[in-house]
XYZ file of C-alpha atoms in Angstrom:
634
model
C 16.427 29.555 37.334
C 17.008 27.117 34.531
C 18.766 28.563 31.535
C 17.569 27.032 28.029
C 18.867 29.966 25.868
C 20.788 29.619 22.660
C 24.480 29.868 23.391
C 24.943 32.674 20.885
C 22.276 34.874 22.467
C 22.722 36.692 25.708
C 19.512 38.112 26.969
C 19.270 39.788 30.382
C 15.962 38.713 32.159
C 13.953 40.773 34.586
C 13.897 38.229 37.415
C 15.456 39.664 40.666
C 17.578 36.650 41.153
C 17.526 32.865 40.454
C 17.044 32.098 44.067
C 13.992 34.507 44.435
C 12.431 33.010 41.187
C 12.843 29.605 42.461
C 11.316 30.603 45.789
C 8.213 32.084 44.066
C 7.713 28.965 42.064
C 7.924 26.686 44.994
C 5.706 28.782 47.354
C 3.009 29.842 44.759
C 2.978 26.847 42.335
C 3.863 29.183 39.481
C 5.739 28.081 36.374
C 7.809 31.143 35.324
C 9.200 31.420 31.843
C 11.041 33.692 29.370
C 10.410 33.037 25.716
C 12.222 34.445 22.680
C 9.810 35.037 19.778
C 12.898 35.533 17.363
C 14.444 32.273 18.353
C 11.153 30.407 19.017
C 12.598 28.817 22.033
C 12.551 29.227 25.845
C 15.339 31.336 27.236
C 14.905 30.385 30.929
C 12.245 28.888 33.265
C 11.611 28.146 36.847
C 9.165 25.522 38.316
C 8.402 21.836 37.903
C 6.940 22.017 34.354
C 6.946 18.135 33.833
C 4.932 17.632 37.001
C 2.315 20.105 36.270
C 2.126 19.806 32.344
C 3.013 16.045 32.019
C 5.655 16.662 29.259
C 9.432 16.888 29.391
C 10.998 20.221 29.430
C 13.044 19.466 26.183
C 9.742 19.132 24.216
C 8.134 22.146 25.751
C 11.108 24.529 25.009
C 10.924 24.350 21.315
C 8.725 26.411 19.068
C 5.530 27.527 20.926
C 5.036 24.073 22.433
C 4.772 25.529 25.963
C 1.555 27.357 24.880
C -0.073 25.264 22.199
C 1.320 21.746 21.975
C -1.053 19.944 24.199
C -3.921 22.404 24.487
C -7.483 21.167 24.053
C -8.473 21.151 20.239
C -11.469 23.411 21.012
C -9.131 25.937 22.670
C -6.281 25.881 20.366
C -7.503 28.202 17.592
C -8.551 31.155 19.902
C -5.320 30.740 21.862
C -3.286 30.823 18.725
C -4.839 34.284 17.725
C -4.338 35.634 21.287
C -0.737 34.452 21.417
C 0.076 35.926 18.016
C -1.255 39.258 19.061
C 0.730 39.092 22.354
C 3.997 38.110 20.665
C 3.675 41.143 18.324
C 3.259 43.403 21.412
C -0.236 44.377 20.556
C -1.761 43.212 23.888
C -0.915 41.384 27.024
C -1.429 37.641 27.143
C -4.207 36.676 29.725
C -6.054 33.468 29.305
C -7.565 30.483 30.851
C -7.413 27.158 28.755
C -7.559 23.348 28.899
C -4.348 21.313 28.709
C -4.319 17.542 28.070
C -1.430 15.826 29.918
C 0.221 13.511 27.383
C 1.430 11.154 30.231
C -1.916 10.434 31.737
C -4.411 11.740 29.017
C -6.061 13.841 31.825
C -7.345 17.381 31.407
C -6.249 20.298 33.516
C -7.112 23.893 33.562
C -4.281 26.398 33.227
C -4.078 30.188 33.602
C -1.292 31.960 31.698
C -0.207 35.668 31.975
C 2.664 37.101 29.970
C 3.743 40.314 28.289
C 6.426 41.257 25.641
C 9.316 43.321 27.119
C 12.599 44.664 25.641
C 15.871 43.253 27.273
C 19.094 44.507 25.750
C 17.339 45.188 22.454
C 15.807 41.743 22.357
C 12.042 40.953 22.554
C 11.416 38.628 25.425
C 7.945 37.197 26.191
C 7.978 36.514 29.934
C 5.253 35.490 32.407
C 3.828 32.563 34.389
C 1.468 29.558 34.149
C -0.465 28.192 37.055
C -2.767 25.145 37.380
C -6.361 26.303 38.296
C -8.132 23.065 37.915
C -9.315 23.109 41.587
C -10.853 26.663 41.049
C -12.380 26.236 37.698
C -15.787 25.005 38.954
C -16.248 28.455 40.591
C -15.555 30.483 37.472
C -18.974 30.242 35.718
C -20.811 31.562 38.782
C -18.508 34.622 39.000
C -19.228 35.463 35.318
C -23.030 35.787 35.523
C -25.510 36.706 38.233
C -25.533 36.153 41.964
C -26.872 32.471 41.633
C -23.952 30.243 40.342
C -24.649 28.382 37.084
C -23.565 25.088 38.436
C -25.985 25.428 41.326
C -28.833 26.037 38.988
C -27.926 23.080 36.766
C -27.676 20.864 39.775
C -31.274 21.191 40.464
C -32.110 19.642 37.113
C -33.706 16.174 37.704
C -31.597 14.720 34.673
C -27.844 14.140 34.655
C -26.569 16.572 32.096
C -23.036 16.904 30.828
C -21.284 18.549 27.893
C -18.762 16.596 25.683
C -16.102 18.375 23.518
C -14.908 17.288 20.052
C -12.670 14.631 21.607
C -15.684 13.270 23.521
C -14.191 14.478 26.808
C -16.505 15.548 29.828
C -16.088 19.394 29.618
C -18.883 20.022 32.183
C -21.358 18.061 34.198
C -24.094 19.135 36.602
C -23.240 16.413 39.071
C -20.067 15.558 40.987
C -19.167 11.767 40.721
C -20.478 11.231 44.223
C -23.870 12.794 43.410
C -24.551 11.150 40.013
C -27.986 9.413 40.180
C -28.020 5.856 41.312
C -30.362 4.758 38.438
C -27.217 4.488 36.187
C -25.998 0.896 36.750
C -22.381 0.557 37.635
C -21.891 -2.133 34.869
C -22.575 0.556 32.332
C -21.255 3.658 33.967
C -18.196 4.065 36.139
C -19.654 6.865 38.296
C -16.157 7.432 39.956
C -14.731 8.260 36.422
C -17.545 10.642 35.268
C -15.660 13.775 36.108
C -14.480 16.911 34.316
C -11.846 16.155 31.765
C -12.325 12.450 31.555
C -12.715 10.717 28.263
C -16.318 9.249 27.942
C -14.989 5.922 26.736
C -13.030 5.492 29.987
C -16.348 5.822 31.916
C -18.250 3.151 29.909
C -16.921 -0.357 30.873
C -19.506 -2.448 28.909
C -18.114 -2.662 25.329
C -21.185 -3.082 23.136
C -22.927 -0.185 24.916
C -19.807 2.001 24.741
C -19.203 1.291 21.010
C -22.859 2.007 20.110
C -23.020 5.180 22.051
C -19.717 6.559 20.946
C -20.534 5.748 17.325
C -23.762 7.698 17.366
C -22.024 10.591 19.212
C -19.395 10.831 16.399
C -22.190 10.783 13.772
C -23.597 13.958 15.495
C -20.284 15.677 15.555
C -19.642 14.943 11.852
C -23.286 16.103 11.012
C -24.532 12.705 9.860
C -27.074 12.656 12.723
C -28.822 15.573 14.174
C -30.344 13.985 17.296
C -29.848 10.694 19.144
C -32.266 9.074 21.540
C -32.145 5.729 23.122
C -34.087 4.285 25.971
C -32.282 1.602 27.911
C -34.349 -0.857 29.812
C -33.070 -4.028 31.542
C -34.296 -5.953 34.567
C -32.885 -8.959 36.447
C -33.311 -10.611 39.775
C -30.904 -8.149 41.438
C -31.605 -4.726 39.859
C -33.389 -2.943 37.269
C -32.289 -0.058 34.918
C -34.521 2.130 32.889
C -33.115 5.348 31.577
C -33.273 7.589 28.476
C -30.094 8.777 26.648
C -30.477 11.982 24.604
C -27.761 13.920 22.821
C -27.699 16.766 20.359
C -24.922 19.029 18.991
C -23.754 22.248 20.432
C -23.310 24.569 17.527
C -20.953 27.623 17.425
C -20.890 29.807 14.216
C -22.727 27.100 12.270
C -20.372 24.132 13.267
C -20.733 21.503 15.918
C -18.265 22.274 18.936
C -19.470 19.642 21.295
C -22.418 17.576 22.538
C -25.191 18.186 25.117
C -26.137 14.907 26.651
C -28.840 14.266 29.178
C -29.711 11.018 31.016
C -33.108 10.714 32.648
C -34.665 8.145 34.912
C -37.563 6.657 33.027
C -39.192 4.473 35.759
C -42.108 6.728 36.125
C -42.712 7.049 32.487
C -42.678 3.318 32.111
C -45.220 2.992 34.816
C -47.366 5.613 33.097
C -47.181 3.720 29.758
C -47.997 0.561 31.381
C -51.119 2.160 32.907
C -52.014 3.693 29.552
C -51.725 0.309 27.850
C -54.081 -1.239 30.425
C -56.498 1.599 29.701
C -56.306 0.964 25.933
C -56.809 -2.719 26.515
C -59.802 -2.007 28.822
C -61.370 0.254 26.084
C -60.703 -2.463 23.428
C -62.487 -5.069 25.623
C -65.346 -2.566 26.317
C -65.828 -2.331 22.501
C -65.861 -6.072 22.122
C -68.328 -6.285 25.028
C -70.505 -3.655 23.567
C -70.614 -5.412 20.201
C -71.644 -8.691 21.853
C -74.365 -6.971 23.862
C -75.741 -5.789 20.496
C -75.388 -9.268 19.176
C -77.280 -10.789 22.145
C -80.002 -8.105 21.839
C -80.592 -9.115 18.243
C -80.798 -12.781 19.500
C -83.474 -11.764 22.024
C -85.302 -9.699 19.443
C -85.526 -12.822 17.168
C -86.748 -14.989 20.077
C -89.526 -12.540 20.714
C -90.341 -12.499 16.980
C -90.569 -16.259 16.695
C -92.548 -16.496 19.928
C -95.087 -14.143 18.400
C -95.119 -16.248 15.162
C -95.895 -19.349 17.306
C -98.773 -17.580 19.061
C -100.244 -16.200 15.716
C -99.643 -19.500 13.782
C -100.584 -21.887 16.647
C -102.746 -23.960 14.136
C -99.771 -24.465 11.743
C -97.453 -27.320 13.073
C -94.802 -26.670 10.389
C -94.557 -23.067 11.358
C -94.585 -23.709 15.017
C -91.703 -26.371 14.533
C -89.677 -23.830 12.452
C -89.968 -21.142 15.032
C -89.340 -23.454 18.025
C -86.181 -24.806 16.315
C -84.854 -21.208 15.819
C -85.679 -20.405 19.495
C -83.911 -23.468 20.623
C -80.846 -22.762 18.632
C -80.672 -19.095 19.636
C -81.089 -20.064 23.327
C -78.060 -22.421 22.995
C -76.111 -19.805 21.413
C -76.880 -17.483 24.170
C -75.914 -19.905 26.774
C -72.598 -20.482 24.954
C -72.044 -16.838 24.957
C -72.580 -16.544 28.690
C -70.415 -19.469 29.584
C -67.562 -18.335 27.272
C -67.670 -14.839 28.665
C -67.233 -16.346 32.267
C -64.410 -18.699 31.215
C -62.968 -17.955 27.808
C -60.536 -20.898 27.864
C -62.843 -23.668 28.900
C -63.593 -24.774 25.280
C -60.313 -23.840 23.583
C -59.452 -27.440 22.793
C -62.863 -28.862 21.975
C -63.810 -30.038 18.566
C -67.471 -29.339 17.763
C -69.837 -26.545 16.793
C -69.000 -23.113 17.965
C -69.778 -19.415 17.388
C -67.318 -17.460 15.187
C -67.954 -14.272 17.095
C -67.102 -15.822 20.389
C -63.899 -17.328 18.885
C -62.884 -13.923 17.664
C -63.374 -12.404 21.140
C -61.227 -15.214 22.646
C -58.406 -14.476 20.149
C -58.589 -10.725 20.889
C -58.463 -11.464 24.534
C -55.240 -13.365 24.175
C -53.669 -10.841 21.738
C -53.277 -8.000 24.306
C -50.726 -5.958 22.359
C -53.477 -5.449 19.612
C -55.458 -3.158 22.010
C -52.480 -1.627 23.811
C -50.899 -0.275 20.601
C -53.882 0.203 18.331
C -55.836 3.519 18.888
C -59.065 2.958 16.746
C -60.819 -0.312 16.535
C -64.510 -0.825 15.541
C -66.237 -4.223 15.809
C -69.388 -5.235 13.951
C -70.814 -8.846 14.771
C -74.072 -10.320 13.253
C -75.859 -13.544 14.242
C -74.139 -16.541 12.436
C -74.867 -20.175 12.199
C -72.348 -22.299 14.126
C -69.121 -23.579 12.701
C -67.800 -27.154 13.054
C -64.188 -27.549 13.889
C -61.494 -27.140 16.334
C -61.839 -23.815 18.351
C -58.138 -23.754 19.309
C -57.127 -24.022 15.681
C -59.520 -21.302 14.644
C -58.279 -19.007 17.406
C -54.754 -19.619 16.143
C -55.857 -18.596 12.715
C -57.696 -15.473 13.833
C -54.612 -14.580 15.932
C -52.462 -14.850 12.697
C -54.853 -12.452 11.018
C -54.719 -10.059 13.836
C -50.974 -10.152 14.004
C -50.752 -9.532 10.201
C -53.069 -6.526 10.433
C -51.167 -5.131 13.364
C -47.929 -5.359 11.593
C -49.053 -3.753 8.413
C -51.592 -1.067 9.401
C -50.939 2.558 9.594
C -50.652 3.545 13.277
C -53.393 6.250 13.245
C -55.853 4.357 10.971
C -59.038 2.733 11.928
C -59.199 -1.157 12.086
C -62.706 -2.563 11.241
C -63.404 -6.159 12.433
C -66.668 -7.594 11.181
C -68.391 -10.878 10.659
C -71.065 -11.717 7.918
C -73.046 -14.690 6.912
C -73.624 -15.878 3.239
C -76.202 -18.419 2.427
C -76.581 -20.513 -0.900
C -79.706 -22.603 -1.356
C -79.640 -25.399 -4.077
C -81.936 -28.209 -5.048
C -79.604 -30.792 -3.940
C -79.256 -29.237 -0.499
C -77.839 -26.084 1.178
C -74.469 -24.744 2.044
C -73.693 -21.831 4.258
C -70.553 -19.708 4.765
C -69.499 -17.295 7.483
C -66.848 -14.640 7.086
C -64.518 -12.663 9.250
C -63.215 -9.467 7.678
C -60.484 -7.058 8.775
C -60.046 -3.813 7.111
C -57.463 -1.068 7.537
C -55.155 1.474 5.867
C -51.598 0.171 5.137
C -48.439 1.724 6.465
C -47.275 4.091 3.678
C -43.746 2.526 3.967
C -45.103 -0.808 2.983
C -45.453 -1.287 -0.842
C -48.372 -3.061 -2.490
C -45.964 -5.836 -3.777
C -44.631 -6.351 -0.376
C -48.135 -6.449 1.262
C -49.397 -8.999 -1.439
C -46.387 -11.230 -1.146
C -46.820 -11.389 2.614
C -50.534 -11.970 2.262
C -49.891 -14.870 -0.166
C -47.692 -16.533 2.438
C -50.428 -16.003 4.951
C -53.074 -17.364 2.628
C -51.096 -20.511 1.962
C -50.452 -21.342 5.604
C -54.218 -20.807 6.564
C -55.749 -22.691 3.666
C -53.588 -25.700 4.695
C -55.695 -25.960 7.795
C -59.302 -24.904 6.696
C -61.247 -22.018 5.308
C -60.491 -19.651 2.498
C -58.658 -16.391 2.660
C -59.185 -13.566 0.290
C -57.395 -10.163 0.460
C -57.916 -6.994 -1.677
C -55.893 -3.849 -2.166
C -58.399 -1.009 -2.388
C -58.030 2.794 -3.001
C -55.996 4.966 -0.701
C -53.767 2.253 0.690
C -56.815 0.432 2.133
C -56.814 -3.346 2.403
C -59.263 -5.937 3.342
C -58.740 -9.572 4.474
C -61.717 -11.885 4.468
C -61.654 -15.415 6.030
C -64.571 -17.597 4.970
C -65.380 -20.711 6.829
C -68.047 -23.498 6.219
C -71.034 -23.345 8.618
C -73.433 -26.027 9.763
C -77.014 -26.161 8.399
C -79.326 -24.030 10.647
C -82.999 -23.779 11.096
C -82.507 -19.987 10.844
C -81.085 -20.386 7.404
C -84.513 -21.601 6.140
C -86.338 -18.549 7.279
C -86.151 -17.052 3.797
C -88.013 -19.905 2.102
C -90.274 -20.949 5.074
C -91.662 -17.642 5.982
C -94.514 -17.161 3.695
C -95.783 -13.768 2.606
C -99.141 -12.465 3.675
C -101.498 -10.950 1.123
C -100.962 -7.337 0.778
C -103.806 -4.970 1.444
C -104.274 -2.849 -1.586
C -103.444 0.426 0.029
C -101.300 -0.924 2.956
C -98.430 1.309 4.128
C -94.895 0.481 2.970
C -92.133 0.234 5.641
C -88.485 0.038 4.641
C -86.496 -2.326 7.208
C -82.782 -1.746 7.388
C -80.763 -4.085 9.602
C -77.582 -6.114 8.973
C -78.843 -9.014 11.041
C -80.840 -11.467 8.857
C -82.727 -13.169 11.643
C -83.931 -9.788 13.139
C -84.898 -8.453 9.714
C -86.979 -11.455 8.848
C -88.769 -11.759 12.189
C -89.592 -8.025 12.194
C -90.843 -8.352 8.626
C -92.932 -11.271 9.575
C -94.588 -9.381 12.419
C -95.337 -6.445 10.303
C -96.574 -8.370 7.318
C -98.853 -10.334 9.597
C -100.713 -7.143 10.080
C -100.839 -6.325 6.452
C -97.935 -3.925 6.051
C -95.893 -3.989 2.865
C -92.082 -4.481 3.795
C -88.931 -3.689 1.803
C -85.619 -4.925 3.343
C -81.960 -3.962 3.109
C -79.062 -5.185 5.072
C -76.459 -2.647 4.360
C -76.220 1.051 3.297
C -75.696 0.746 -0.326
C -78.885 -1.392 -0.937
C -80.776 0.682 1.484
C -80.029 3.928 -0.412
C -80.732 2.238 -3.747
C -84.104 0.847 -2.476
C -85.157 4.065 -0.910
C -84.310 6.104 -4.153
C -86.302 3.764 -6.336
C -89.314 3.454 -3.897
C -89.235 6.882 -2.349
C -92.798 7.621 -3.514
C -94.096 4.519 -1.876
C -92.153 4.427 1.465
C -94.116 5.542 4.352
C -91.880 4.706 7.245
C -88.395 3.543 8.023
C -87.080 1.166 10.654
C -83.263 1.748 10.907
C -80.614 -0.114 12.797
C -78.108 2.207 14.616
C -74.981 0.034 14.255
C -74.105 -1.664 10.901
C -70.869 -2.404 9.095
C -69.789 0.122 6.415
C -71.907 2.969 7.601
C -73.574 3.752 10.883
C -77.302 4.463 11.085
C -76.880 8.188 11.899
C -74.826 8.751 8.691
C -77.280 6.643 6.677
C -80.251 8.591 8.052
C -78.664 11.934 7.078
C -78.273 10.720 3.545
C -81.906 9.293 3.320
C -83.365 12.636 4.710
C -81.987 14.386 1.529
C -84.510 12.754 -0.682
C -87.052 10.755 1.366
C -90.049 12.179 3.185
C -90.829 9.461 5.704
C -90.326 9.143 9.549
C -87.469 7.181 10.648
C -87.613 4.918 13.818
C -84.314 3.904 15.349
C -84.260 0.145 16.120
C -81.120 -0.915 17.890
C -79.529 -2.810 20.740
C -76.319 -0.578 20.523
C -74.954 1.480 23.483
C -76.221 4.965 24.352
C -73.427 6.811 22.547
C -74.602 5.266 19.240
C -78.286 5.765 19.759
C -77.870 9.396 20.755
C -76.240 10.068 17.487
C -79.192 8.544 15.574
C -81.611 10.745 17.468
C -79.667 13.810 16.755
C -79.605 12.862 13.104
C -83.459 13.008 13.091
C -84.928 9.799 14.251
C -88.507 10.403 15.501
C -88.152 7.638 18.062
C -85.760 5.003 19.431
C -86.830 1.420 20.103
C -84.471 -0.635 22.240
C -83.875 -4.296 21.309
C -85.305 -6.703 22.245
C -88.668 -5.061 21.753
C -92.073 -6.740 22.218
C -94.162 -7.121 18.997
C -96.977 -5.208 20.575
C -94.756 -2.293 21.228
C -93.266 -2.372 17.764
C -96.733 -2.441 16.106
C -98.050 0.370 18.367
C -94.939 2.559 17.591
C -95.414 1.955 13.808
C -99.130 2.769 13.947
C -98.536 5.940 15.915
C -96.040 7.371 13.440
C -97.967 6.363 10.388
C -100.978 8.126 11.857
C -98.958 11.212 12.385
C -97.709 11.125 8.888
C -101.290 10.734 7.564
C -102.502 13.750 9.502
C -99.568 15.777 8.453
C -100.258 14.921 4.853
C -104.062 15.888 5.209
C -103.000 19.259 7.008
C -100.601 20.125 4.170
C -103.343 19.348 1.664
């Protein structure tokens, strides 16, 4: 047995003999020792200490280095308390702890047992140390129920491991040979991911390693409470798609390690891709629904002007006017059909085109808009054609969509609408059509930032063609309006060409509410031809104002179900609070919209396009019922 006692101190040890102590050490792998608390030094020892502990005996023999010098930082404090009690003779020393070999920087598990005895009046702390690293995996199972904890954790689909304060792997639910293959070898050395290994030695890719370790240290220092990062990479050989998550393991209010999980995200990515496709489909469905409404309005206008031709067959000017409008609407409908079938066929043409169709083309190319935006509403009206380059306009519309997509609040509604503005002057006439986009701004974006970005956008657009206006409204709401010059259209002269018919003295008064000018004027012409007085409104504000002022005169309301600003059902509820007149729904919108109008109190629903005879019969029917009701009440 080696003797490392102070020369001035003679202490008799309890070992039977030097030969027997050495035999025990060699056969059982025990490191036997005798330590003097007074001298703070080893008195004697037996076994290959340097081979097991990775440190020279000269270093371990001083102070309490044999017990504390290279112990794991997380174990050092509880070991110190136990050792202090054992050296004072209060209790036997019996513990399992982690030891970091200074020569290889590897972790081993040690088991130490010792007790304080008296030898010739001298306190001697004697016992043994043994390496139990090969058995340590079995320890957690023996401490709890019949099902071992490692066996339970191994069933987890994720790769889970615990890091200590030195970012060493203290525990993992997979052996290196069983670590999932979705972790690429260029990022993870699976053969190194074992208990006691430093995490940095398991991560060969430098930038990935530095980023990960930096965030992990921030968690241990309390600067970060949770870290999550999805790694996704695909090349011609392999693909990697996994999620890293880490959070602190807290003991007595302080972080004592990290719990890290790594999950395969391939199935989640597939589900997200499918969800994005569904969102895009829903977005295109809304566009198609709005265009169907637009087409129904055009058909209704054709029916109206066909009726006008029949009624005014002896008036050449009136026949020419209606025939011109029908011709223009037919061309617009034909363009709609061709562009729906081949959206890119006219992308580079320079000529007249429909703004609504150009918007649909731009939306069709901007797939991310629908895949990441939850609430979109689209309101299109009949517009005169625009002269210019379709490709250039689509580029501008794409810029507007990208701008709104970047600045809008994620859960807010985005409203896309088109309107027509007409100005008639003695020297001629001009027409403007407008595209408007409305949404709520992300609360993290200030008004100054938004307006600065909008100014840059305005300058770049107006260098091409058109005028862009933007407005910051209440509650973080913003509106972008792009105005473009339109061609002169026969439909624009409807207002000054359709002459009023003499009102009958006691003729019923009908309020017509529709955002489409052509539909409004053609329906008005049909009704006035039969002697009805007509009041018109194209949006909810003017409709409510007119109805309030003329509520004693209005006998019937024809109401469109789908309009910008306020839908027909909501407007009907407001009208019913002060107006005592039947309301007929008049729309080409999908069933979901018309049903809400009926629930709000509409007495009947007319589907666009509707024949003039059906329109007149429905109006007469409900006016008669109102008259009978009034007589009954009298």
